[in-house]
Coordinates of C-alpha atoms and ligand atoms in Angstrom, one line a residue:
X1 CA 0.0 0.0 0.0
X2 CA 1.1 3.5 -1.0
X3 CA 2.5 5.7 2.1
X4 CA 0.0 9.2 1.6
X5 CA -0.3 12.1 3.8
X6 CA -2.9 10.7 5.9
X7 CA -0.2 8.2 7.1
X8 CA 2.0 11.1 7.6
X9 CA -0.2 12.6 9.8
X10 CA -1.0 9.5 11.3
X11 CA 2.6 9.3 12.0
X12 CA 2.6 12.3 14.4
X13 CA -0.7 11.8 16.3
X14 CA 0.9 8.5 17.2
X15 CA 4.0 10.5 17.9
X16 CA 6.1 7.9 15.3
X17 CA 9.6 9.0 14.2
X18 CA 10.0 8.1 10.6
X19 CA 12.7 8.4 8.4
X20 CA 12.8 10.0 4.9
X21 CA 15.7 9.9 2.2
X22 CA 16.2 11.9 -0.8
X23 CA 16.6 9.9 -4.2
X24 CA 17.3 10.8 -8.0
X25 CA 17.0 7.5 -9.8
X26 CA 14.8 4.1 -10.5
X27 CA 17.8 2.3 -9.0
X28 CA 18.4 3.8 -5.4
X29 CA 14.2 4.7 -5.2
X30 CA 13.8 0.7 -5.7
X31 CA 16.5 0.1 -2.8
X32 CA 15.0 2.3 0.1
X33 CA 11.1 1.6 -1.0
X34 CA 12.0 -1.9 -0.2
X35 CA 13.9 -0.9 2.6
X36 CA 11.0 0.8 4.1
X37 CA 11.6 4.5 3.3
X38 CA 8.4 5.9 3.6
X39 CA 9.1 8.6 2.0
X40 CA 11.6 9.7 -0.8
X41 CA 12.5 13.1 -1.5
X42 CA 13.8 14.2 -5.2
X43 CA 15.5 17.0 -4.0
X44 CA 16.8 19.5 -6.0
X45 CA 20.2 18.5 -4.5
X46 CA 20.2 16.5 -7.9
X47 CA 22.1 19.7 -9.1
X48 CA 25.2 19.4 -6.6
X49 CA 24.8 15.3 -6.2
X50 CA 24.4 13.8 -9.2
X51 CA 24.9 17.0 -12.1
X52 CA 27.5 18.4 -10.6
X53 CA 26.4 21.8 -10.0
X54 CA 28.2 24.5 -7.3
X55 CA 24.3 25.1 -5.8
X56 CA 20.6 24.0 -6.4
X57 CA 20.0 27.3 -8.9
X58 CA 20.6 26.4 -12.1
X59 CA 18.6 22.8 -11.8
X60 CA 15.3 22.8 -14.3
X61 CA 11.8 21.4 -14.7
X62 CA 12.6 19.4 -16.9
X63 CA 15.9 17.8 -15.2
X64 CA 13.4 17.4 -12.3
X65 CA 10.6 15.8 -13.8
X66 CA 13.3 13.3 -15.7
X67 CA 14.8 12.5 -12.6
X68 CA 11.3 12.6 -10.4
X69 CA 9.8 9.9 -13.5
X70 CA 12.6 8.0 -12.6
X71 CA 12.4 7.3 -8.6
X72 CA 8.5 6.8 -9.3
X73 CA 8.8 4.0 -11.3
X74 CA 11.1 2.7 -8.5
X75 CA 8.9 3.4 -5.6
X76 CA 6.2 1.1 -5.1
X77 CA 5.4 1.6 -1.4
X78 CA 7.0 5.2 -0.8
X79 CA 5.2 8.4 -1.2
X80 CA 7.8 10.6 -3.6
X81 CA 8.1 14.2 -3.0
X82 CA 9.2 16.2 -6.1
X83 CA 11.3 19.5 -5.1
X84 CA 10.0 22.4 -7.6
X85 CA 12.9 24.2 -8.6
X86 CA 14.4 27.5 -8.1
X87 CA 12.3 29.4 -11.1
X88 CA 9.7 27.9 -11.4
X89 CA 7.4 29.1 -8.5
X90 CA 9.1 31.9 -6.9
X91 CA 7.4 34.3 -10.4
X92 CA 3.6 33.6 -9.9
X93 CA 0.9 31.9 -8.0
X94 CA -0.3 30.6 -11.5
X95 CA 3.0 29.4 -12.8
X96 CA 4.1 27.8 -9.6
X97 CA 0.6 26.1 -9.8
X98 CA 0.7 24.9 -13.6
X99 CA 4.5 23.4 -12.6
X100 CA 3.3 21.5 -9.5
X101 CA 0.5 20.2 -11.5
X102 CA 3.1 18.7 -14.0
X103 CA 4.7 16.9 -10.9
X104 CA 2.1 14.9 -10.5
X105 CA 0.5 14.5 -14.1
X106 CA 4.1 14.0 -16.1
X107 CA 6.2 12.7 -13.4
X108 CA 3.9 10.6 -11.1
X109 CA 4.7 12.6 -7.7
X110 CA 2.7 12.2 -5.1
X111 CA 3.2 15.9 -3.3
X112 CA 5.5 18.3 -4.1
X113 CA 7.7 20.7 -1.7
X114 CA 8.3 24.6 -1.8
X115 CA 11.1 26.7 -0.2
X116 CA 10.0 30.0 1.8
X117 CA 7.1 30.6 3.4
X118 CA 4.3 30.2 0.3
X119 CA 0.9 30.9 1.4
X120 CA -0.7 31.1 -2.0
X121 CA 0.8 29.2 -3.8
X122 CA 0.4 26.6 -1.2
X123 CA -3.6 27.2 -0.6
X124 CA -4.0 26.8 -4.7
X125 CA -2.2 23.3 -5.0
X126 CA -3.6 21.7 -1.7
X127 CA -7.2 23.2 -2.9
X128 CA -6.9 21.6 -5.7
X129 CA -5.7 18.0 -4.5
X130 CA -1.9 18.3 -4.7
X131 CA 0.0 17.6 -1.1
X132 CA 2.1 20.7 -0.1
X133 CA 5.5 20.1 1.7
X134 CA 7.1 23.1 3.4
X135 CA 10.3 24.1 3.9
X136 CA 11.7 26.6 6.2
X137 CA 15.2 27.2 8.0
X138 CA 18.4 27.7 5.7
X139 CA 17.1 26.8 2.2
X140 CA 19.4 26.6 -0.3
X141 CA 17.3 28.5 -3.1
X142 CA 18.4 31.6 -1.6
X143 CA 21.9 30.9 -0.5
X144 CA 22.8 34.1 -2.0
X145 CA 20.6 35.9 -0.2
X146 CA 21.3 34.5 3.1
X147 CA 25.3 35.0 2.6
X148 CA 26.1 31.7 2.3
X149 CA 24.5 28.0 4.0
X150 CA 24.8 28.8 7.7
X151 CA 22.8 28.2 10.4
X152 CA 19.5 30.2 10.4
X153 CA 16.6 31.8 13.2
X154 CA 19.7 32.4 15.7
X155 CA 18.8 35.7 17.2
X156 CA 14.9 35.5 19.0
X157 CA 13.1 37.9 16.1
X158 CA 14.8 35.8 13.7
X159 CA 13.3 32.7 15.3
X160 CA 10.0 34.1 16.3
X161 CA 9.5 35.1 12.5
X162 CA 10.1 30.9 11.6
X163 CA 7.5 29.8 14.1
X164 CA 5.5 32.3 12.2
X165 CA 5.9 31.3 9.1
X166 CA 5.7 27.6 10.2
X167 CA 2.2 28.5 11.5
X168 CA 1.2 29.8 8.4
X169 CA 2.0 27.1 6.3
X170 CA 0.4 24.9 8.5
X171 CA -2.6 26.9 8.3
X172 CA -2.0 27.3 4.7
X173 CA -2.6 23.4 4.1
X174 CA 0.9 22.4 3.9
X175 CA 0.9 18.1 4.6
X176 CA 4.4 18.3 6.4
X177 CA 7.7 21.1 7.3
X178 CA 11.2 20.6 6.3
X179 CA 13.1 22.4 9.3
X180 CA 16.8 22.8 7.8
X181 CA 19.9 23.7 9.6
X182 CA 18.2 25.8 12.7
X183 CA 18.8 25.4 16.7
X184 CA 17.4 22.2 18.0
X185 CA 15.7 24.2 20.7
X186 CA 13.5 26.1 18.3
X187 CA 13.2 22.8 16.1
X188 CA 11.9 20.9 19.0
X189 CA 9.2 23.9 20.1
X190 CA 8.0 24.4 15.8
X191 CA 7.2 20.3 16.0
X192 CA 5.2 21.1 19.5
X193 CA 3.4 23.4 18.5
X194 CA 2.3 22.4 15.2
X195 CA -0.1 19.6 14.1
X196 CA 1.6 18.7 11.1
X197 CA 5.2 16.7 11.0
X198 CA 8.0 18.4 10.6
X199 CA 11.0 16.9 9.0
X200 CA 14.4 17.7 10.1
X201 CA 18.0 18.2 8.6
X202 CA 20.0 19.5 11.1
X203 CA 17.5 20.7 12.7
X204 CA 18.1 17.9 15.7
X205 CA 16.0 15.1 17.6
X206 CA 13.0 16.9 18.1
X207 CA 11.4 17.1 14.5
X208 CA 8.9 14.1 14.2
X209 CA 11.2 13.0 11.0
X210 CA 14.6 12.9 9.4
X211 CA 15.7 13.3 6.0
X212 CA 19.4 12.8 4.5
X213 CA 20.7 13.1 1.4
X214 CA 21.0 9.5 0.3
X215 CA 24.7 10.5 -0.8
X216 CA 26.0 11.5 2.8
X217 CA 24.3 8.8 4.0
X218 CA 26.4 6.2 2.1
X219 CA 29.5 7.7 2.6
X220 CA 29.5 8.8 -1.1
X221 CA 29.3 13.0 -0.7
X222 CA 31.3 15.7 0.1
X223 CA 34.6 14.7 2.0
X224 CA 34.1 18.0 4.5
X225 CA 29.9 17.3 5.1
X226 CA 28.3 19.4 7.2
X227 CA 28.1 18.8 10.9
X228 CA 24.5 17.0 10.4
X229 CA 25.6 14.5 8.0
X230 CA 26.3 10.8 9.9
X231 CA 27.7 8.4 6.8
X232 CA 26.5 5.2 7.9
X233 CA 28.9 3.1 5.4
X234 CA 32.2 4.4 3.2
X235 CA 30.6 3.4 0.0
X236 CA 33.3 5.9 -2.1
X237 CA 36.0 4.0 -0.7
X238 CA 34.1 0.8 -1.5
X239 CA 33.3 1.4 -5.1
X240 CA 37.2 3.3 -5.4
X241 CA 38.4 -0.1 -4.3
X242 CA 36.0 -2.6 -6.7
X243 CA 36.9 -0.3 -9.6
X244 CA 40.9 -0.6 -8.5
X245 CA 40.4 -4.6 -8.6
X246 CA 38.7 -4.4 -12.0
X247 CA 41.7 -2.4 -13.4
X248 CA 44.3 -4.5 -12.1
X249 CA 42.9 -7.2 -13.5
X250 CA 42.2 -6.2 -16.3
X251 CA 45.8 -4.6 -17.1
X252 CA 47.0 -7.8 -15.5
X253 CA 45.3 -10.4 -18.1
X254 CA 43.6 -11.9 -14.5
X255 CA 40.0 -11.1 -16.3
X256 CA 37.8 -12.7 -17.8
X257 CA 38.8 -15.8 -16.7
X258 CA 37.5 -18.9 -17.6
X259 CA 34.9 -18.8 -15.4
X260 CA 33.3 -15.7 -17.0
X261 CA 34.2 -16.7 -20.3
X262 CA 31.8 -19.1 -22.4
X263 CA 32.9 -22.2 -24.3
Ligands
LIG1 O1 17.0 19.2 -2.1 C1 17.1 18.5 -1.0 O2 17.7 17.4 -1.0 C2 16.5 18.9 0.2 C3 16.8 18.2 1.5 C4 18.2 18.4 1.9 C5 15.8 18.6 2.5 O3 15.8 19.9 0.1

């Protein structure tokens, strides 16, 4: 059975941590569905993790709906969350609305989630049946803006504005909250005082749910991660190693052997 928002906020009357992993391709999306990810974020960290981009700007609808097609057709249990990109809701209430509807009708999302506080925007997609996913704290669409990816809501005003704008999106209709890189204090009080989950990335042990980039997880990202990031295996020295024994036998005449070889 498919994981939908009502399980989601299932999970948080029953007060249920749950975990939630991002994912750009049929591959990995089959892996963690059968794993028992619940959820599975295409995050438009496809531009640094997997196209090589410096930040999450220049990704596009289209590289998003490719890549959101993709983990849907491997996700048979998992709700997937498509990230809209930076463009292509921040113009207009209208065009954010006809690019969230091509999430689920092109790409086979099942919700779709929105940087900033987007009250509009928000009210139109929920109104008219498309799950809304929040996300408030540092978020990386406006790295520019906030002078880099730092911590954010330090100072109270700064942090009494975010429980504001949580509120708001709650009221707005959004299904869930992405809390990223804010005090685990004011983490903890947001997810108290809101009936909706929030999911956190560095955000601490207080949100009702955590998301990584599937990446960091495996030990496969950045070799100077962010303080958040626990790698729970070394996958790049792993594969680094597999594709070292390939070479050297190869260059050494060791493969194919007979036993790969057919006669
Ligand atoms: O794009 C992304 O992967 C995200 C998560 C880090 C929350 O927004």
């Amino acid at each position: 059975m498919r994981v939908t928002v009502r399980d989601l906020s299932r999970f948080k009357t029953e007060n249920r941590r749950f975990p939630v992993l991002t994912a750009y391709d049929f591959l990995t999306a089959s892996i963690l569905d059968q794993a028992g990810i619940p959820i599975l974020l295409v995050g438009d960290t496809l531009g640094q993790v997997v196209l090589g981009y410096e930040t999450t700007l220049p990704v596009t609808m289209e590289q998003m709906l490719h890549h959101t097609a993709a983990v849907a057709r491997g996700a048979r249990s998992a709700m997937v969350v498509a990230d809209m990109p930076f463009g292509s809701y921040q113009g207009s209430v209208e065009e954010g609305f006809r690019n969230g509807v091509r999430f689920l009708k092109e790409a086979g999302a099942h919700a779709v989630k929105l940087e900033g506080p987007r009250l509009q925007l928000t009210q139109a997609l929920v109104e008219h049946g498309i799950p809304v996913m929040a996300h408030l704290g540092l978020t990386p669409q406006s790295v520019h803006a906030l002078g880099g990816y730092r911590v954010q809501a330090r100072t109270p005003e700064a942090a009494d504005r975010l429980h504001s704008d949580a509120l708001s999106m709650e009221k707005a209709g959004a299904s869930a909250l992405f809390l990223e890189a804010i005090p685990a204090d004011l983490a903890t009080a947001i997810s108290r005082s809101l009936a909706i989950p929030t999911i956190g990335i560095g955000a601490g042990s207080g949100c009702d749910g955590q998301v990584m980039v599937i990446t960091d997880l495996l030990g496969m990202g950045s070799e100077t991660p962010p303080k958040f990031v626990k790698a729970y295996a070394d996958l790049r020295q792993t594969i680094t190693e597999a594709v070292q024994s390939f070479r050297d036998d190869v260059e050494g005449g060791r493969f194919p052997d007979d036993a790969h070889s057919y006669h």
